[in-house]
Structure formats: C-alpha cells, structure tokens
Coordinates of C-alpha atoms in Angstrom, one line a residue:
X1 CA 249.9 -89.1 150.7
X2 CA 251.6 -87.1 148.0
X3 CA 249.3 -88.5 145.3
X4 CA 250.2 -85.8 142.8
X5 CA 253.9 -86.5 143.1
X6 CA 254.9 -87.9 139.7
X7 CA 258.1 -89.9 139.9
X8 CA 259.4 -89.6 136.4
X9 CA 259.1 -91.2 133.0
X10 CA 259.5 -94.7 131.8
X11 CA 258.6 -96.7 128.7
X12 CA 255.2 -98.3 129.0
X13 CA 253.8 -101.3 127.3
X14 CA 251.5 -100.2 124.5
X15 CA 252.9 -96.7 124.4
X16 CA 253.7 -95.1 121.1
X17 CA 257.3 -95.4 119.9
X18 CA 259.4 -92.5 121.2
X19 CA 257.0 -91.6 123.9
X20 CA 257.4 -92.2 127.6
X21 CA 254.7 -92.7 130.3
X22 CA 254.6 -90.7 133.5
X23 CA 254.3 -92.8 136.6
X24 CA 254.0 -92.2 140.4
X25 CA 256.9 -92.9 142.6
X26 CA 256.6 -95.6 145.2
X27 CA 257.3 -93.7 148.4
X28 CA 254.8 -95.2 150.9
X29 CA 256.5 -97.7 153.0
X30 CA 254.9 -100.0 155.7
X31 CA 255.1 -97.4 158.5
X32 CA 253.6 -94.7 156.2
X33 CA 250.9 -97.0 155.1
X34 CA 249.9 -97.9 158.7
X35 CA 249.9 -94.2 159.6
X36 CA 247.7 -93.4 156.6
X37 CA 245.1 -96.1 157.6
X38 CA 245.1 -95.2 161.3
X39 CA 244.9 -91.5 160.5
X40 CA 241.8 -92.0 158.3
X41 CA 240.0 -94.5 160.5
X42 CA 240.4 -92.7 163.9
X43 CA 238.2 -89.7 163.9
X44 CA 235.0 -88.3 165.2
X45 CA 233.4 -91.8 165.2
X46 CA 235.0 -93.0 168.4
X47 CA 233.6 -89.8 170.2
X48 CA 230.0 -89.9 168.8
X49 CA 229.3 -93.6 168.1
X50 CA 229.5 -95.0 171.7
X51 CA 226.1 -93.5 172.5
X52 CA 224.5 -95.2 169.5
X53 CA 226.2 -98.6 170.3
X54 CA 225.1 -98.5 174.0
X55 CA 221.6 -97.3 173.2
X56 CA 220.9 -100.1 170.7
X57 CA 222.8 -102.9 172.5
X58 CA 221.1 -102.3 175.8
X59 CA 224.0 -103.2 178.2
X60 CA 227.6 -102.2 178.9
X61 CA 229.0 -105.7 178.3
X62 CA 227.2 -106.3 175.1
X63 CA 228.3 -102.9 173.8
X64 CA 232.0 -103.7 174.5
X65 CA 231.5 -107.0 172.7
X66 CA 230.0 -105.2 169.7
X67 CA 233.0 -102.8 169.6
X68 CA 235.3 -105.8 169.4
X69 CA 233.2 -107.6 166.8
X70 CA 233.0 -104.4 164.6
X71 CA 236.8 -104.4 164.6
X72 CA 237.0 -108.0 163.5
X73 CA 234.4 -107.4 160.8
X74 CA 236.2 -104.3 159.6
X75 CA 239.5 -106.2 159.5
X76 CA 238.0 -109.0 157.4
X77 CA 236.5 -106.4 155.0
X78 CA 239.8 -104.6 154.8
X79 CA 241.7 -107.9 154.1
X80 CA 239.3 -108.5 151.2
X81 CA 240.0 -105.1 149.9
X82 CA 243.7 -105.8 150.3
X83 CA 243.3 -108.7 147.9
X84 CA 241.8 -106.3 145.4
X85 CA 244.7 -103.9 145.9
X86 CA 247.2 -106.6 145.2
X87 CA 245.2 -107.9 142.2
X88 CA 244.6 -104.5 140.5
X89 CA 247.8 -102.6 141.2
X90 CA 246.2 -99.2 140.2
X91 CA 245.3 -96.3 142.3
X92 CA 241.7 -95.2 142.6
X93 CA 240.1 -97.6 145.0
X94 CA 236.3 -98.2 144.3
X95 CA 236.4 -96.4 141.0
X96 CA 239.3 -98.5 139.6
X97 CA 237.8 -101.9 140.7
X98 CA 234.4 -101.1 139.2
X99 CA 236.0 -99.8 136.1
X100 CA 238.0 -103.0 135.6
X101 CA 235.2 -105.4 136.4
X102 CA 231.9 -103.8 135.4
X103 CA 232.9 -101.1 133.0
X104 CA 232.8 -97.2 132.9
X105 CA 229.1 -96.6 133.7
X106 CA 229.0 -98.3 137.1
X107 CA 232.4 -96.8 137.9
X108 CA 231.2 -93.3 137.0
X109 CA 227.9 -93.6 139.0
X110 CA 229.8 -94.8 142.0
X111 CA 232.2 -91.9 141.8
X112 CA 229.3 -89.5 141.2
X113 CA 227.4 -90.7 144.3
X114 CA 230.6 -90.5 146.3
X115 CA 231.2 -86.9 145.5
X116 CA 227.6 -85.7 145.5
X117 CA 226.1 -87.6 148.4
X118 CA 228.5 -89.8 150.5
X119 CA 231.5 -87.5 151.0
X120 CA 229.5 -84.4 151.8
X121 CA 227.3 -86.3 154.3
X122 CA 230.4 -87.8 156.1
X123 CA 232.2 -84.5 156.1
X124 CA 229.2 -82.7 157.6
X125 CA 229.0 -85.3 160.5
X126 CA 232.7 -84.9 161.1
X127 CA 232.5 -81.1 161.1
X128 CA 229.6 -81.0 163.5
X129 CA 231.5 -83.4 165.9
X130 CA 234.5 -81.2 165.6
X131 CA 232.5 -78.1 166.4
X132 CA 230.8 -79.7 169.3
X133 CA 234.0 -80.9 170.9
X134 CA 235.6 -77.5 170.5
X135 CA 232.7 -75.4 171.8
X136 CA 231.1 -77.6 174.4
X137 CA 233.8 -77.4 177.1
X138 CA 233.3 -73.6 177.2
X139 CA 229.6 -73.9 177.9
X140 CA 229.5 -77.0 180.2
X141 CA 227.3 -78.0 181.9
X142 CA 224.9 -76.0 179.7
X143 CA 224.3 -77.1 176.1
X144 CA 226.4 -75.4 173.5
X145 CA 224.7 -73.0 171.0
X146 CA 223.9 -74.9 167.8
X147 CA 224.7 -72.0 165.6
X148 CA 228.2 -71.6 167.2
X149 CA 228.9 -75.4 166.8
X150 CA 228.0 -75.1 163.0
X151 CA 230.2 -72.0 162.6
X152 CA 233.2 -73.7 164.2
X153 CA 232.6 -76.8 162.1
X154 CA 232.5 -74.7 158.9
X155 CA 235.7 -73.0 159.9
X156 CA 237.3 -76.3 160.5
X157 CA 236.4 -77.8 157.1
X158 CA 237.4 -74.5 155.4
X159 CA 240.8 -74.8 156.9
X160 CA 241.3 -78.4 155.7
X161 CA 240.1 -77.4 152.2
X162 CA 242.5 -74.4 152.1
X163 CA 245.5 -76.5 153.2
X164 CA 244.8 -79.2 150.6
X165 CA 244.4 -76.6 147.9
X166 CA 247.5 -74.7 148.9
X167 CA 250.1 -77.5 149.1
X168 CA 250.3 -81.3 148.9
X169 CA 253.2 -81.3 151.3
X170 CA 251.5 -79.1 153.8
X171 CA 248.4 -81.3 153.5
X172 CA 250.5 -84.4 154.3
X173 CA 252.2 -82.7 157.2
X174 CA 248.8 -81.5 158.6
X175 CA 247.4 -85.0 158.3
X176 CA 250.3 -86.5 160.2
X177 CA 250.1 -83.9 162.9
X178 CA 246.3 -84.4 163.3
X179 CA 246.8 -88.1 163.4
X180 CA 249.2 -87.8 166.4
X181 CA 246.8 -85.4 168.1
X182 CA 243.9 -87.8 167.7
X183 CA 246.0 -90.8 169.0
X184 CA 247.3 -88.7 171.9
X185 CA 243.7 -87.7 172.7
X186 CA 242.7 -91.4 172.9
X187 CA 245.7 -92.1 175.2
X188 CA 244.5 -89.3 177.5
X189 CA 241.1 -91.0 177.7
X190 CA 242.5 -94.5 178.1
X191 CA 245.1 -94.0 180.8
X192 CA 242.9 -92.4 183.5
X193 CA 240.2 -95.1 182.9
X194 CA 242.7 -98.0 183.1
X195 CA 244.2 -96.6 186.3
X196 CA 240.8 -96.2 187.9
X197 CA 239.9 -99.7 186.9
X198 CA 243.1 -101.0 188.4
X199 CA 242.2 -99.2 191.6
X200 CA 239.0 -101.2 191.8
X201 CA 236.5 -98.7 190.3
X202 CA 234.3 -101.4 188.8
X203 CA 230.9 -100.5 190.0
X204 CA 229.7 -99.5 186.4
X205 CA 230.6 -103.0 185.2
X206 CA 228.3 -104.8 187.6
X207 CA 225.5 -106.6 185.8
X208 CA 227.3 -105.7 182.6
X209 CA 225.3 -108.1 180.5
X210 CA 221.9 -107.2 181.9
X211 CA 219.6 -108.0 179.0
X212 CA 216.5 -106.2 180.4
X213 CA 216.7 -103.4 177.8
X214 CA 217.9 -105.6 175.0
X215 CA 215.8 -105.8 171.8
X216 CA 217.1 -107.9 169.0
X217 CA 215.8 -105.6 166.3
X218 CA 218.1 -102.8 167.5
X219 CA 221.3 -104.9 167.4
X220 CA 221.9 -104.1 163.7
X221 CA 221.8 -100.4 164.6
X222 CA 224.4 -101.0 167.3
X223 CA 226.7 -102.6 164.7
X224 CA 226.0 -99.8 162.3
X225 CA 227.1 -97.2 164.8
X226 CA 230.2 -99.2 165.7
X227 CA 231.2 -99.9 162.0
X228 CA 230.8 -96.2 161.3
X229 CA 233.7 -95.5 163.7
X230 CA 235.9 -98.0 161.9
X231 CA 235.3 -96.6 158.4
X232 CA 238.2 -95.5 156.4
X233 CA 240.3 -98.7 156.1
X234 CA 240.0 -98.7 152.3
X235 CA 241.8 -95.4 151.7
X236 CA 245.2 -97.0 151.2
X237 CA 243.9 -98.6 148.0
X238 CA 243.4 -95.1 146.6
X239 CA 247.2 -94.8 146.4
X240 CA 248.2 -98.4 145.5
X241 CA 250.6 -97.2 142.8
X242 CA 252.6 -95.3 145.4
X243 CA 253.0 -98.2 147.9
X244 CA 256.4 -99.9 148.0
X245 CA 256.0 -103.6 147.5
X246 CA 252.2 -103.6 147.6
X247 CA 251.9 -107.4 147.7
X248 CA 253.6 -107.3 151.1
X249 CA 252.9 -103.9 152.6
X250 CA 249.1 -103.5 151.9
X251 CA 248.0 -106.7 153.8
X252 CA 250.6 -106.1 156.6
X253 CA 249.6 -102.4 157.0
X254 CA 245.9 -103.3 157.2
X255 CA 246.5 -106.0 159.8
X256 CA 248.7 -103.8 162.0
X257 CA 246.5 -100.7 161.7
X258 CA 243.1 -102.5 162.3
X259 CA 244.4 -104.5 165.3
X260 CA 245.8 -101.2 166.8
X261 CA 242.5 -99.3 166.2
X262 CA 240.4 -102.2 167.6
X263 CA 242.4 -102.4 170.8
X264 CA 242.3 -98.6 171.2
X265 CA 238.6 -98.4 170.6
X266 CA 237.8 -101.1 173.1
X267 CA 240.0 -99.6 175.7
X268 CA 238.5 -96.1 175.1
X269 CA 235.0 -97.5 175.7
X270 CA 236.2 -99.4 178.8
X271 CA 237.5 -96.0 180.1
X272 CA 234.2 -94.3 179.3
X273 CA 232.3 -96.9 181.4
X274 CA 234.9 -96.8 184.2
X275 CA 234.6 -93.0 184.6
X276 CA 230.9 -92.5 183.9
X277 CA 227.7 -94.5 184.1
X278 CA 225.7 -95.7 181.2
X279 CA 223.0 -93.2 181.9
X280 CA 225.5 -90.3 181.8
X281 CA 226.9 -91.6 178.5
X282 CA 223.4 -91.8 176.9
X283 CA 222.5 -88.2 177.7
X284 CA 225.8 -86.7 176.4
X285 CA 226.4 -85.6 172.8
X286 CA 230.1 -85.2 173.5
X287 CA 231.1 -88.2 175.6
X288 CA 234.8 -87.4 176.2
X289 CA 233.9 -83.9 177.5
X290 CA 231.8 -85.2 180.4
X291 CA 234.1 -87.9 181.7
X292 CA 234.3 -87.6 185.5
X293 CA 237.9 -87.5 186.8

C-alpha cells in the first residue's frame, strides 16, 4: 500500500546536524488496514484447500470444525504478530523483528529463504490455481489441458509483475479491485448455498461426523491445508510505519479482518457441502467450478 511514498523530511534523533531524515507518511487508516489484510488472506487457498481438509479430516462435520479452528489459530497468531508490530514500530515484518532481536545474519537468511524458496513456491501455487479456474470452465466436464493451465498462470503472474513495476498507484488500485472481485466471488458461492440450506437441502450433512474414515495421523495435514488458506495476516506489519496510530489500528484491523475471513470461509464450505457431495468435492481440482446449482 504505497510503500514507496515518502512523506517528507524531519529531524531524526542521532542524525547529523543540519541533515534531515526521510520518513514514510502514515496514510493507512483502519479501513485500509482491514482491506489490506483481507485482500492478502483471501486468495486461491479457499478454492483449493477444501479438498485437502476434507480428505484428511474424514468427515464433513469435522472438516467444518477444522476450518473454524484454523481461523481461531490464525487470529491468535496474528494478534501475537500485532504485539510485535506495536513493539517494533518499523516496517519490514519478519526481517525487522529478526534484525532487532537476533542480529543481521538470521535476518538476512530469513529474507534470502523468503525470496529464493518461499515466495516463488507460493506464487507458483497461486498461479496454477488461477490458471485452472480460468481454463477449467471452458473444458468441463473434461479435464483442462495442463499446458494451457500453466500458460494462463504465467500470463497472470506476468501481468501482476508488470503492474507493480509500472506504477505503485496502479498496483494499489489493482489490489483493491482484485480484493473486491474475490470477496464478490465468495458471496456468489455463499448465497446459493445458504438459500438451498434454508429450503431444507441438508442431505449432505446427514452423518456429518461419521468417523469411519478418520485417522488421527492425518489431522495435522487437514490443519495444514486449512491454515494455508488463512496465510497472509502478517503483511500489515510490512508497512507498520505507514499505519495511522499503529497501537490502535493494527490490533483492531487484525481482529476485524480475521473474524470476517473466518466467517466467510466457514460459510463458503457450508455452501460447498450443501450444493455437492463430499465425493464430488474430493474428485474436483477446482471446487467452485463444479458446484451443482
């Protein structure tokens, strides 16, 4: 969110006489902070993780419980991170906290691993999910060509990179637009499912906690799939210096955004199970595409 926007100059403690320090303007209010967190959390995870959660939990009811617990765990983790953000009022997130507590070497190694391994892996998963959801509707019920899915994913990430390189303001506008599109997509999934549930379409929830296929050693994998969909709550701490009144707005924005995301994710999964059976969900690589009206 306008991370390169320098706000001006001001005298800094420890600065040489006659010199002024450049600082970032505090432009991110509570609403913008909430939008930033929701926009980074909601992504491909809610469309690809339900299969992994259901597969490893073994039942519809337990999978819904895991989705709620993942939201609670993510909220607790985000609140711990909020305390770091209000203690170290510097932008940078992981790098800054490691630099301040453990020194430059661990901070550098964390940043190196983030750029070389973590971010490329996450970006590749998101791109493949994007490509699959764009391509699959044109080939349903047949499987989409893997090469075409990869090409569309590459075009998608290339567009995002180009926009970010071209203009910070355009990147911000693009992020806001895509956030609204993603939330609108979730609403389009939730509303038909809730309406069908209200009409009494509950057959897929019978024996919801059937433990016949439950194996305890797979539960961690179910939580791993669910927590993946909640990833991204720490991004506000990368722009701490731009948040207005961080002591107030960082914790509040995390609480508001994580509660909203948790409610949406649980309702989306309720809609999935209302409109399709567990077996249909497990055989689909693009869950939202195969929902039966």
